[in-house]
Coordinates of N, CA and C and ligand atoms in Angstrom, one line a residue:
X1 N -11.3 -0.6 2.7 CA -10.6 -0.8 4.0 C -11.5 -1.5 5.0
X2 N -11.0 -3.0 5.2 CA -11.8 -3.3 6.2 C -11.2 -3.2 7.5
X3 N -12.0 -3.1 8.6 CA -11.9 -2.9 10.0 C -12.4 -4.3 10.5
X4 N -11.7 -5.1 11.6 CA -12.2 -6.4 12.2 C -11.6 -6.6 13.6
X5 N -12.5 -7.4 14.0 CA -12.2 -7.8 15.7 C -11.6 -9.0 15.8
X6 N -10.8 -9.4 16.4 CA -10.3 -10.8 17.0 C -10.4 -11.1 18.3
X7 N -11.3 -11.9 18.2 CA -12.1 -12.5 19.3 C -11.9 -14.1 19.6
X8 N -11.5 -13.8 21.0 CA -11.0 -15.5 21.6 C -10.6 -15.2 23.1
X9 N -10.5 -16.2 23.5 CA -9.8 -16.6 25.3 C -8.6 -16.2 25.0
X10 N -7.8 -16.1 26.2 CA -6.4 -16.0 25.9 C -5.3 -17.2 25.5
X11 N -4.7 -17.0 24.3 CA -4.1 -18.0 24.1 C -4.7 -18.5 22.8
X12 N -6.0 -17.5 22.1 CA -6.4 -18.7 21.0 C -5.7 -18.6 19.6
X13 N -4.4 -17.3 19.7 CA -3.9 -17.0 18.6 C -4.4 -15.7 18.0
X14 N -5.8 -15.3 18.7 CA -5.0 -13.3 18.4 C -4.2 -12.3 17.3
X15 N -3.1 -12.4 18.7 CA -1.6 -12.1 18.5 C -1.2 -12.6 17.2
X16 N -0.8 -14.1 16.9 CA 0.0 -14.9 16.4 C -0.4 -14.1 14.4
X17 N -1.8 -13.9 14.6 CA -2.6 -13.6 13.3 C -2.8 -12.6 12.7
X18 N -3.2 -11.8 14.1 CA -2.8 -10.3 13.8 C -1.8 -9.9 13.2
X19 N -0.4 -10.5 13.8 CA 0.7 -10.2 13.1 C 1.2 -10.6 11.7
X20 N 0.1 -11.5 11.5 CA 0.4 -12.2 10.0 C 0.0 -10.7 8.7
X21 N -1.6 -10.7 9.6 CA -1.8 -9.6 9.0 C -1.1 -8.1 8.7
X22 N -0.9 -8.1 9.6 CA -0.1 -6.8 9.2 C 0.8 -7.0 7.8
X23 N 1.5 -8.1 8.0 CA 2.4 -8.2 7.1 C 2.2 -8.2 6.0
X24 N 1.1 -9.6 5.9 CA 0.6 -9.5 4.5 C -0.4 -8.6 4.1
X25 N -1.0 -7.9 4.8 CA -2.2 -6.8 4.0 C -1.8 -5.4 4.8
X26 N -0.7 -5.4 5.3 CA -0.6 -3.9 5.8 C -1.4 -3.3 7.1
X27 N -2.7 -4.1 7.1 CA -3.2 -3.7 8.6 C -2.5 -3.0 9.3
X28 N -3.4 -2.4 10.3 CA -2.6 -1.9 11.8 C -3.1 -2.9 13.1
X29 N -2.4 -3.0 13.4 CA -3.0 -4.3 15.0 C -3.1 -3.4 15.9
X30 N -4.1 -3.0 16.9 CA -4.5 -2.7 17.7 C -4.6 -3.4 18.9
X31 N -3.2 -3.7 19.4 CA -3.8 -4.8 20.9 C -3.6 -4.1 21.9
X32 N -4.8 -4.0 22.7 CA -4.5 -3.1 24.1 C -3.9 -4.1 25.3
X33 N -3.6 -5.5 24.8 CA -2.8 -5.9 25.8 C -1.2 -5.3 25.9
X34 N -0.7 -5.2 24.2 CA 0.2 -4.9 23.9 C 0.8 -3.3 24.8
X35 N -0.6 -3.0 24.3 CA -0.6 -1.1 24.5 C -0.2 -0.9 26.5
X36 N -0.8 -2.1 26.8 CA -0.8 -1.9 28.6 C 0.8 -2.4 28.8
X37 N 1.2 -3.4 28.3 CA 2.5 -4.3 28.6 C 3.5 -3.1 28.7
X38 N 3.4 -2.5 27.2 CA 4.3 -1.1 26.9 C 4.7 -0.4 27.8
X39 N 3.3 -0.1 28.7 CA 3.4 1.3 29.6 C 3.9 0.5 31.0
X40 N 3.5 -1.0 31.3 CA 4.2 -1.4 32.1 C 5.9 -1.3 32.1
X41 N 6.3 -1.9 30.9 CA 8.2 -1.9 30.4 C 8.5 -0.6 30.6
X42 N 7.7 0.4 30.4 CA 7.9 1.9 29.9 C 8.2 2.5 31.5
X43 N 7.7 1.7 32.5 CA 7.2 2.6 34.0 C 6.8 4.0 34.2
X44 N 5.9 3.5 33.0 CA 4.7 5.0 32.9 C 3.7 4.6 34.5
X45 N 2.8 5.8 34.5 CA 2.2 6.1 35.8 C 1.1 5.2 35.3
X46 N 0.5 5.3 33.5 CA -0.6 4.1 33.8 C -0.3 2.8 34.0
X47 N 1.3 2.2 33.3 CA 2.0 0.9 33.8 C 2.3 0.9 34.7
X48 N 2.0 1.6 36.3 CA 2.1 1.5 37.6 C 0.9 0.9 38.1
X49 N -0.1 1.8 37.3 CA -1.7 1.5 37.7 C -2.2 0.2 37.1
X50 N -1.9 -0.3 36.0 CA -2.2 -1.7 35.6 C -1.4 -2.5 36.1
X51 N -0.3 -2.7 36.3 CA 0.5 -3.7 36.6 C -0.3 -5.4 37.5
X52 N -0.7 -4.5 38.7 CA -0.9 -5.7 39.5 C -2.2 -6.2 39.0
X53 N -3.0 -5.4 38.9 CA -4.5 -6.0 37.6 C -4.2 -7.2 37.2
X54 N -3.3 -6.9 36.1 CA -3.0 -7.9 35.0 C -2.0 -8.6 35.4
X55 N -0.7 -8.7 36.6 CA -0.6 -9.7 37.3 C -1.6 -10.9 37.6
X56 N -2.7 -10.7 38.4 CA -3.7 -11.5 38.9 C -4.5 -12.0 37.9
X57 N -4.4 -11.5 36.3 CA -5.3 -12.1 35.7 C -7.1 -11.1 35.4
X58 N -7.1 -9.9 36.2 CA -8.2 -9.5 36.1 C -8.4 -8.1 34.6
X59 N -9.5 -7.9 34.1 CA -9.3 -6.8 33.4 C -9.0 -5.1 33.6
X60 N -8.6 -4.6 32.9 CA -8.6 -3.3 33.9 C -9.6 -2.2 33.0
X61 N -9.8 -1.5 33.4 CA -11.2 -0.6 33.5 C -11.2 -0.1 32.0
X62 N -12.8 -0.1 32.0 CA -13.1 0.1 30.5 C -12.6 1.3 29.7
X63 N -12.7 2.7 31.0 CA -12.1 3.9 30.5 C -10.3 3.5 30.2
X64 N -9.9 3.4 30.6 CA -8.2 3.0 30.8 C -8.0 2.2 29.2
X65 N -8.7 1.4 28.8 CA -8.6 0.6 27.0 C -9.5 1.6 26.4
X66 N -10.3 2.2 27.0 CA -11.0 3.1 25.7 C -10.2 3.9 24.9
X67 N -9.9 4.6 26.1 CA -9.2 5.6 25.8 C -7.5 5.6 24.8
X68 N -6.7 4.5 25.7 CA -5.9 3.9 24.5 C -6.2 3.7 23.2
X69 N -7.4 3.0 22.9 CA -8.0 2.9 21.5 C -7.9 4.2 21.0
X70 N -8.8 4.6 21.6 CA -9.1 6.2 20.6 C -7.9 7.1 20.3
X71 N -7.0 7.0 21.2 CA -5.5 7.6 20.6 C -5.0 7.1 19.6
X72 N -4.6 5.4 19.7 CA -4.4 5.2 18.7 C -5.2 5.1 17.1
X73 N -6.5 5.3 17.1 CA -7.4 5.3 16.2 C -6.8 6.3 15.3
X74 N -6.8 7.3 16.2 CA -6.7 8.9 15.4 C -5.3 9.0 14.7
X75 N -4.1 8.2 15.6 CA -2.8 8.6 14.7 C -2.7 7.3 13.8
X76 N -2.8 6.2 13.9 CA -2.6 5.2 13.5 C -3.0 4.8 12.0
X77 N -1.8 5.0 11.0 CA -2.5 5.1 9.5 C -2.3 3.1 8.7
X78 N -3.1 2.6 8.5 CA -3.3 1.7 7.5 C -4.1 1.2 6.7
X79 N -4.2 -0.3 6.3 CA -5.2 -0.5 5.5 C -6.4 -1.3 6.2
X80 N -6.8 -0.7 7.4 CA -7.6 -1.4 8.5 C -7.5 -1.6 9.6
X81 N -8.2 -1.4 10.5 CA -7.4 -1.7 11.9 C -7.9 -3.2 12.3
X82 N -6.7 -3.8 13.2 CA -7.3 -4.8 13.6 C -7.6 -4.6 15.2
X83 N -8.9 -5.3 16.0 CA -9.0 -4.5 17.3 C -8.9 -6.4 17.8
X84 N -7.5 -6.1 18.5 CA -6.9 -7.6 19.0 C -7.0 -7.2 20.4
X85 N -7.9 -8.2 21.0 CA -7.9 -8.1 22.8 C -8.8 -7.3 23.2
X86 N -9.5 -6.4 22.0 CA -10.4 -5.5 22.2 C -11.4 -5.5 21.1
X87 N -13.0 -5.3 21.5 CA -13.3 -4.8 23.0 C -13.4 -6.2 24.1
X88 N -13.8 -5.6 24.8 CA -13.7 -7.5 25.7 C -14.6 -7.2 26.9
X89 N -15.8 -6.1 27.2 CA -16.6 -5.9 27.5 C -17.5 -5.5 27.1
X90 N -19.1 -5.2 27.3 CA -19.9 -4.7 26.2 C -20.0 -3.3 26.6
X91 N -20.0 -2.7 27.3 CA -19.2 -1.1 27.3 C -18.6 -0.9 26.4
X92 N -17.2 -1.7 26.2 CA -16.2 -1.3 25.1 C -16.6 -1.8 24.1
X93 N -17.3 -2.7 23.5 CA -18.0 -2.4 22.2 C -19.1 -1.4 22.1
X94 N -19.5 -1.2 23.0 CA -20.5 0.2 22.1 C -19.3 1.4 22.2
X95 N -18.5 1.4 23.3 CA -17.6 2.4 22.6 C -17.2 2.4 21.2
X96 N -16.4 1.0 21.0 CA -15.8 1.1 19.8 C -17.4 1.3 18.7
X97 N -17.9 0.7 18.6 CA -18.8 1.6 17.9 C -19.1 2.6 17.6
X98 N -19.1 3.9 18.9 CA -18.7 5.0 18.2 C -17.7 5.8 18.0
X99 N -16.8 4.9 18.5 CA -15.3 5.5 18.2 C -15.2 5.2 16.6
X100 N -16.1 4.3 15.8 CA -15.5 3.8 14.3 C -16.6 4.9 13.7
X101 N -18.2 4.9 14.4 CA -19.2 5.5 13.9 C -18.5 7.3 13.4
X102 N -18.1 8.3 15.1 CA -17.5 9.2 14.8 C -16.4 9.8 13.7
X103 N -15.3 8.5 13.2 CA -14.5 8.7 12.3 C -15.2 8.2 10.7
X104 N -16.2 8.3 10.9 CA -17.2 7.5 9.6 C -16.7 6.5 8.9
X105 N -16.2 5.4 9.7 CA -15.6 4.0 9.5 C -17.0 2.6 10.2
X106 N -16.6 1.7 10.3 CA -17.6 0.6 10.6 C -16.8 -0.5 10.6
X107 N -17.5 -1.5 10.9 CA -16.6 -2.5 11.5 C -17.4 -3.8 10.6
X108 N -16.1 -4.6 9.7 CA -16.6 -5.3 8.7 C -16.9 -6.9 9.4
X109 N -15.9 -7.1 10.0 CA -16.1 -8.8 10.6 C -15.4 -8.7 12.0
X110 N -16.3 -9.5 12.7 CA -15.7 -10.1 14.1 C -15.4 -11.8 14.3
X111 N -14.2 -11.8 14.0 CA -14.0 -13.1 14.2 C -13.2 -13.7 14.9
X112 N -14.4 -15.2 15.3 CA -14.5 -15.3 16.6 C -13.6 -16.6 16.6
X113 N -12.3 -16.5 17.3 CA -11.2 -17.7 17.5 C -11.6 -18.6 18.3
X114 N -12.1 -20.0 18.1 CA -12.8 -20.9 18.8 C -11.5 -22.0 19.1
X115 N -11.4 -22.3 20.1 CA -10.4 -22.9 20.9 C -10.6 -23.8 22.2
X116 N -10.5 -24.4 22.3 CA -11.0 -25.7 23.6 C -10.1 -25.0 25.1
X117 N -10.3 -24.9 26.0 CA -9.5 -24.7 27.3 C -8.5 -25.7 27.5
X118 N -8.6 -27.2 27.1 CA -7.1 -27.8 26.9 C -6.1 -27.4 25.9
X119 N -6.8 -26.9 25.1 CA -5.4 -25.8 24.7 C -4.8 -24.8 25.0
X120 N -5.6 -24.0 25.0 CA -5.6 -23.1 25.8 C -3.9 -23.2 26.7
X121 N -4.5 -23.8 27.6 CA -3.4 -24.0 28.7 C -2.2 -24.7 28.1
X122 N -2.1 -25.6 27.3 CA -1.3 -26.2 26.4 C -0.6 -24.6 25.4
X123 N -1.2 -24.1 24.8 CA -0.7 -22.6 24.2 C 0.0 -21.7 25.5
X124 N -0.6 -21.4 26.6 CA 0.3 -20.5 26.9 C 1.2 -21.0 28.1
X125 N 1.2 -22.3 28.8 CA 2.8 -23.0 29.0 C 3.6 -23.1 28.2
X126 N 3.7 -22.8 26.5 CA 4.7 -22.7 25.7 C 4.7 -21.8 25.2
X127 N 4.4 -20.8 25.3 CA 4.7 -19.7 24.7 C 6.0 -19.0 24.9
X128 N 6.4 -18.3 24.1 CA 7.6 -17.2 24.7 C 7.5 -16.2 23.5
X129 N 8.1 -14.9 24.0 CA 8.2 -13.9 22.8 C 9.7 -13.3 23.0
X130 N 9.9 -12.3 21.5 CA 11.0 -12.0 21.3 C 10.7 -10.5 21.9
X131 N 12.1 -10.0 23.4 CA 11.7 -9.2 23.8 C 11.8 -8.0 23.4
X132 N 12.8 -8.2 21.7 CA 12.9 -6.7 20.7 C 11.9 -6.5 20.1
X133 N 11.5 -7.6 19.1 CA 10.6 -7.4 17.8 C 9.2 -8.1 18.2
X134 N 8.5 -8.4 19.5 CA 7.5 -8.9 19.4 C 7.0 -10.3 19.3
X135 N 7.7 -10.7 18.3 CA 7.3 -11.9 17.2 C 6.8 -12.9 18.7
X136 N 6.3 -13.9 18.5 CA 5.4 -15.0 19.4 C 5.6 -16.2 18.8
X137 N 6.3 -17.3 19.6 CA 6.4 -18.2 19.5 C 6.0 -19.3 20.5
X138 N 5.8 -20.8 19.9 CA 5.5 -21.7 21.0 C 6.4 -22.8 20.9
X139 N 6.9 -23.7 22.3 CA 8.2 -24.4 22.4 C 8.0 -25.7 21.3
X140 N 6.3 -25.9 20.9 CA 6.5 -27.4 20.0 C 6.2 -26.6 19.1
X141 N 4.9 -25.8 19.0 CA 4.2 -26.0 17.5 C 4.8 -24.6 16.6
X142 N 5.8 -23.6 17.3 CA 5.8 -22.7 16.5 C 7.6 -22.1 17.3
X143 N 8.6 -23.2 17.2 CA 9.6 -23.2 17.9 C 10.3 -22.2 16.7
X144 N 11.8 -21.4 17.4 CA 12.7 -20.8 16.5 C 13.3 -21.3 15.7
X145 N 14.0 -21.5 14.5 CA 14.5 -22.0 13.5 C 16.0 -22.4 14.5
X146 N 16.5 -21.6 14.9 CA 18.0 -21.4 15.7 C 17.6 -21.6 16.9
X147 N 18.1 -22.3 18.0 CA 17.6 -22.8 19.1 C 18.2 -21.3 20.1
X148 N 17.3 -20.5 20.6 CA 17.5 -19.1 21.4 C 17.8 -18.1 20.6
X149 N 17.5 -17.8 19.9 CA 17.3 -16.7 18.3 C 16.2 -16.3 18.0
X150 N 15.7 -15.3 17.9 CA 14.7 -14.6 17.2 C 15.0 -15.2 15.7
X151 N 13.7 -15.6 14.8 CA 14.0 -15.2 13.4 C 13.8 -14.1 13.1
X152 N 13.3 -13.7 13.3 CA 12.6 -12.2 12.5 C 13.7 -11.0 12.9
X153 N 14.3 -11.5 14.2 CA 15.3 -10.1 14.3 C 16.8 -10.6 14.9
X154 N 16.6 -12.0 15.4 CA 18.1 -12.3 15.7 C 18.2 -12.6 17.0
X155 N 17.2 -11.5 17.9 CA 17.7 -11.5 19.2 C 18.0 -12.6 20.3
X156 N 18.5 -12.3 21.2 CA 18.4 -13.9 22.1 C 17.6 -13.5 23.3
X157 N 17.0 -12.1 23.5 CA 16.2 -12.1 24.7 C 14.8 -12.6 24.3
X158 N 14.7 -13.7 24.6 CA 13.6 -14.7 24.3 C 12.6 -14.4 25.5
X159 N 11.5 -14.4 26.5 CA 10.5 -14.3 27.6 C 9.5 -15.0 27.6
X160 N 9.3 -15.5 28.6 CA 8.0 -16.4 29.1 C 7.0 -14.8 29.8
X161 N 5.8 -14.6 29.4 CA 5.1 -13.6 29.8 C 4.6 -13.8 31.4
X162 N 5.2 -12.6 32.0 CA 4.5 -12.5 33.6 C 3.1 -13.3 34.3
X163 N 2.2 -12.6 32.8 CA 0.7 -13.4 33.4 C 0.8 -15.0 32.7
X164 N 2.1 -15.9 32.0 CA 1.7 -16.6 31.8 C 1.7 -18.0 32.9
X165 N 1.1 -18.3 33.9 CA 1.2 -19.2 34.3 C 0.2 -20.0 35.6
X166 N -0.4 -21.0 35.2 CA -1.7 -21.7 35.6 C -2.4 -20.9 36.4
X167 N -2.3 -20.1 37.7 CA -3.3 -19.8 38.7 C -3.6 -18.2 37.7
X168 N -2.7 -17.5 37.1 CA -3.2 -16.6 36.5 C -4.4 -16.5 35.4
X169 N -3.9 -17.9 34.5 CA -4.7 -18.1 33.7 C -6.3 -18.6 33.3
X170 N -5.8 -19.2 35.0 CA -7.4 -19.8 35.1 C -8.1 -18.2 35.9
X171 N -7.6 -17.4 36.3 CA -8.6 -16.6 36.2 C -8.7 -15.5 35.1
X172 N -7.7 -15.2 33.9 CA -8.1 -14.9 32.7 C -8.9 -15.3 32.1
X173 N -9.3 -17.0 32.1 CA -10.3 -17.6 31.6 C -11.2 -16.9 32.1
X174 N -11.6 -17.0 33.3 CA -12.7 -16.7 34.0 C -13.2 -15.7 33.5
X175 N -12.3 -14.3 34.0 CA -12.7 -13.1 32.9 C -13.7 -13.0 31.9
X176 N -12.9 -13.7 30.8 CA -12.9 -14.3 29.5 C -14.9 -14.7 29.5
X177 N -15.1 -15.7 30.0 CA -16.1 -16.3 30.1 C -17.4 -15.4 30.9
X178 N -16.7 -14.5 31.5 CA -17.9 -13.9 32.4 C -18.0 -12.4 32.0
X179 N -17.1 -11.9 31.1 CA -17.3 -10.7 30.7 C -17.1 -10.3 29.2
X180 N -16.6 -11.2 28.6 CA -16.0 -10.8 27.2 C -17.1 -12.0 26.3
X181 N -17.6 -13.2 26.8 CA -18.3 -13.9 25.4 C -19.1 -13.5 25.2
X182 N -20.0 -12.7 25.9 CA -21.2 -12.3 25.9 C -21.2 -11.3 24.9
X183 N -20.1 -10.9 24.1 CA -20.0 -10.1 23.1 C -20.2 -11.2 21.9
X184 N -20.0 -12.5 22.0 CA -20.4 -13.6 21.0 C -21.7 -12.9 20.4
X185 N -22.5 -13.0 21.8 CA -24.1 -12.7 21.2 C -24.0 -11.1 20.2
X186 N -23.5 -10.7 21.2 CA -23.6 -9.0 20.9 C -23.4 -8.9 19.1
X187 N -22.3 -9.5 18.5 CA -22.1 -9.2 17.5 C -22.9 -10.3 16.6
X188 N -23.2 -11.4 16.9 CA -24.4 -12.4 16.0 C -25.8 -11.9 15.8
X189 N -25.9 -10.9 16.8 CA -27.0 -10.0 16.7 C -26.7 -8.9 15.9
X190 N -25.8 -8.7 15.4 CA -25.2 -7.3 14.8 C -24.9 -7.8 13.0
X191 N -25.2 -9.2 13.2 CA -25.1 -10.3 11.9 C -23.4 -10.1 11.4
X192 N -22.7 -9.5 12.5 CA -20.7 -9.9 12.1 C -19.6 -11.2 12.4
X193 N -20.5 -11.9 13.1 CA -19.9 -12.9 13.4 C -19.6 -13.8 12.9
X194 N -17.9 -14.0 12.5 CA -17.4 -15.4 11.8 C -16.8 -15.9 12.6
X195 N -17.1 -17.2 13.1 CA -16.5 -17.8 13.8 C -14.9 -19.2 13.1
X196 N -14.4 -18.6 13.6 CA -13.1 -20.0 12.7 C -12.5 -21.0 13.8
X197 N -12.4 -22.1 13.2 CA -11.3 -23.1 13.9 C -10.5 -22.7 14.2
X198 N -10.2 -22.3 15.8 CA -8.4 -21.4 16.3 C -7.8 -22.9 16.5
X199 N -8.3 -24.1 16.6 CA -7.6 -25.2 16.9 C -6.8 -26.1 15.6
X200 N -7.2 -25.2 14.4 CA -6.4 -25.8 13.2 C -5.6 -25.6 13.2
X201 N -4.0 -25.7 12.0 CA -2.7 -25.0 12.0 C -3.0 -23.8 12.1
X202 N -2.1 -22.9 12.3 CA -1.5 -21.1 12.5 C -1.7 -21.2 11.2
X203 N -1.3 -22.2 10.0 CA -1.8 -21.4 8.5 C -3.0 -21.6 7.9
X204 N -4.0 -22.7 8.2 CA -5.1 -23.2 8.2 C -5.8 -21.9 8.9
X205 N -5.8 -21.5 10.2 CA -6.3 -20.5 10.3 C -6.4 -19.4 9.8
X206 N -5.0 -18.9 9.4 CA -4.6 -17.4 8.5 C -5.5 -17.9 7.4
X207 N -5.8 -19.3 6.5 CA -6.5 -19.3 5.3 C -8.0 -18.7 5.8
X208 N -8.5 -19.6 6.9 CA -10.4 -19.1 7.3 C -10.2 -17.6 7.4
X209 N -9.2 -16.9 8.0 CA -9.5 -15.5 8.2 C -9.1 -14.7 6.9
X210 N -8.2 -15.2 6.4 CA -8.8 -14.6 4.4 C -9.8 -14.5 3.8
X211 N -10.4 -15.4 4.0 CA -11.9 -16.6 3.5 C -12.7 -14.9 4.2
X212 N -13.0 -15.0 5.2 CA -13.8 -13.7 6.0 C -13.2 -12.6 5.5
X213 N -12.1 -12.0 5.5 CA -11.7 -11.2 4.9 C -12.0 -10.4 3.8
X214 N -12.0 -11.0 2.2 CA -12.5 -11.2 1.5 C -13.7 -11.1 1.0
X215 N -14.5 -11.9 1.9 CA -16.1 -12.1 1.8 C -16.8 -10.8 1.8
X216 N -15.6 -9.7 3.3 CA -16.4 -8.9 3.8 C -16.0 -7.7 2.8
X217 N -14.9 -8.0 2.1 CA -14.3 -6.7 1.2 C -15.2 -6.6 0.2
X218 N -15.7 -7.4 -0.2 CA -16.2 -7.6 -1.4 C -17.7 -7.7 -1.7
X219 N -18.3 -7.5 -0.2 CA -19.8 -7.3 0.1 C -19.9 -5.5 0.2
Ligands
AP5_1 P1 -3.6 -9.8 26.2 O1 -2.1 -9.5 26.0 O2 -4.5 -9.3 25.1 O3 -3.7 -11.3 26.4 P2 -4.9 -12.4 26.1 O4 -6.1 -11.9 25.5 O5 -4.9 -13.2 27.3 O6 -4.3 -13.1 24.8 P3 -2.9 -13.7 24.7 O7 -2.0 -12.6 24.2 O8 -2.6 -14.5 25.9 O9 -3.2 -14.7 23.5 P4 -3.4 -14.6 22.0 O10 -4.8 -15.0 21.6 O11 -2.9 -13.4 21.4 O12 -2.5 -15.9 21.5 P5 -1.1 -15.9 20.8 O13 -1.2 -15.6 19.4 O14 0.0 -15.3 21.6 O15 -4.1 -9.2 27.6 C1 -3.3 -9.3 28.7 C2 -4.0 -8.6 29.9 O16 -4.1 -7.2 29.6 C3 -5.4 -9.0 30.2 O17 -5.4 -10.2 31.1 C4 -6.0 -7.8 30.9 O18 -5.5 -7.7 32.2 C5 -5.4 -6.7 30.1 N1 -6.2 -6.2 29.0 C6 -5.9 -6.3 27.6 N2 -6.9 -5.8 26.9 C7 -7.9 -5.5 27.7 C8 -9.2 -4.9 27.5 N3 -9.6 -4.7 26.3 N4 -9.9 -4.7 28.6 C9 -9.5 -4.9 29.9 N5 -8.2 -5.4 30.1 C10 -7.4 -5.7 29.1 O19 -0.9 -17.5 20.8 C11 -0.6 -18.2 22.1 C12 0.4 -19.4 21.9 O20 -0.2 -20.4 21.0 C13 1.7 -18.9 21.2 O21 2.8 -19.6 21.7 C14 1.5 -19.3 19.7 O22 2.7 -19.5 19.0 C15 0.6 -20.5 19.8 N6 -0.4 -20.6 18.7 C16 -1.1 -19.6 18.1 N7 -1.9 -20.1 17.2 C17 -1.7 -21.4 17.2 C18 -2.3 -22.5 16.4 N8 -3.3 -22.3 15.5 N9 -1.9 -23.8 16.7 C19 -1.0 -24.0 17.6 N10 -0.3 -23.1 18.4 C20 -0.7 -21.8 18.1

């Protein structure tokens, strides 16, 4: 069972991969963006307390995603977790460290989604999701088969995401740059870091993150 990180800015495809994974190898996806959005839709008291955070673009506190992690760690059964959007400070990777250390698990590959900031911004002006089943789409490169239709479930409530749009994003970047790459180092010093082309196709990339996959199963 491998355990792996996906690591990128926002917008480098993540999400898009994560969910490949699940499908094809059963994984469990762990996104604590996902996990916060929920409790936002949900109008839980912690989707009260994040909400405007992640409005503006900023992260929200290391205890608040730890903690989500570690719940889901505990119930959450598959063939590996994947930790998408997390950790994204270096607090939260030494947590997750001993959040994997305490369950006598370890963490096989971190890999790192490399992606230019003109994309970036190009990825999430076209993005939209299906607001039953999840699934993630973009208006050129990864459009619906049926024009306002979910494939995967049919639906027609299609969404453009709250935080998606320029002034929020340029300070997600920011974030991104000033709190989360610094985990680049963290894990090349930890000798886990695979870095892939996030600017290739969505299947070109599912191939590099096999390629890592693999490598690490079988080491
Ligand atoms: P979160 O939901 O995690 O957002 P993010 O990291 O900004 O990542 P995105 O979901 O925007 O992008 P992605 O990499 O998943 O890309 P996707 O696959 O969708 O976090 C949201 C907020 O929650 C944060 O700002 C913060 O406030 C808070 N938060 C979450 N976790 C936290 C933590 N650990 N600590 C503190 N705060 C936290 O792809 C993007 C688009 O590109 C799609 O349209 C897709 O179809 C398209 N696409 C994907 N791959 C390709 C490709 N190879 N080629 C062309 N198009 C592609």
């Amino acid at each position: 069972m491998t355990n792996i990180i996906l690591l990128g800015p926002p917008g480098a495809g993540k999400g898009t991969q994560a969910r490949r994974l699940v499908e094809e190898r059963g994984m469990v996806q762990l996104s604590t963006g996902d996990m916060l959005k929920e409790a936002i839709a949900d109008g839980t008291e912690l989707g009260r307390k994040v909400e405007g955070i992640m409005a503006r673009g900023e992260l929200v506190t290391d205890e608040i995603v730890i903690g989500l992690i570690d719940e889901k760690m505990k119930s959450a059964k598959g063939s590996g977790f994947i930790f998408d959007g997390f950790p994204r400070t270096l607090p939260q990777a030494d947590a997750l460290a001993d959040l994997l250390d305490r369950s006598g698990q370890s963490l096989g590959a971190v890999i790192e989604m490399r992606v230019d900031d003109e994309a970036l911004v190009d990825r999430i002006a076209g993005r939209f999701t299906c607001g039953n089943c999840g699934e993630v789409y973009h208006k050129t490169t990864k459009p619906t088969a049926k024009e306002g239709a979910c494939d995967v479930c049919g639906s027609h409530d299609l969404r453009h995401r709250a935080d998606d749009n320029p002034e929020t994003l340029k300070q997600r970047l920011m974030e991104y740059y000033k709190k989360t790459s610094p985990l680049i180092g963290y894990y090349y010093h930890d000798g886990k870091l695979a870095p892939v082309d996030g600017l290739a196709e969505i299947d070109d990339v599912a191939k590099s993150i096999a390629v890592v996959l693999d490598r690490t199963a079988a080491s």
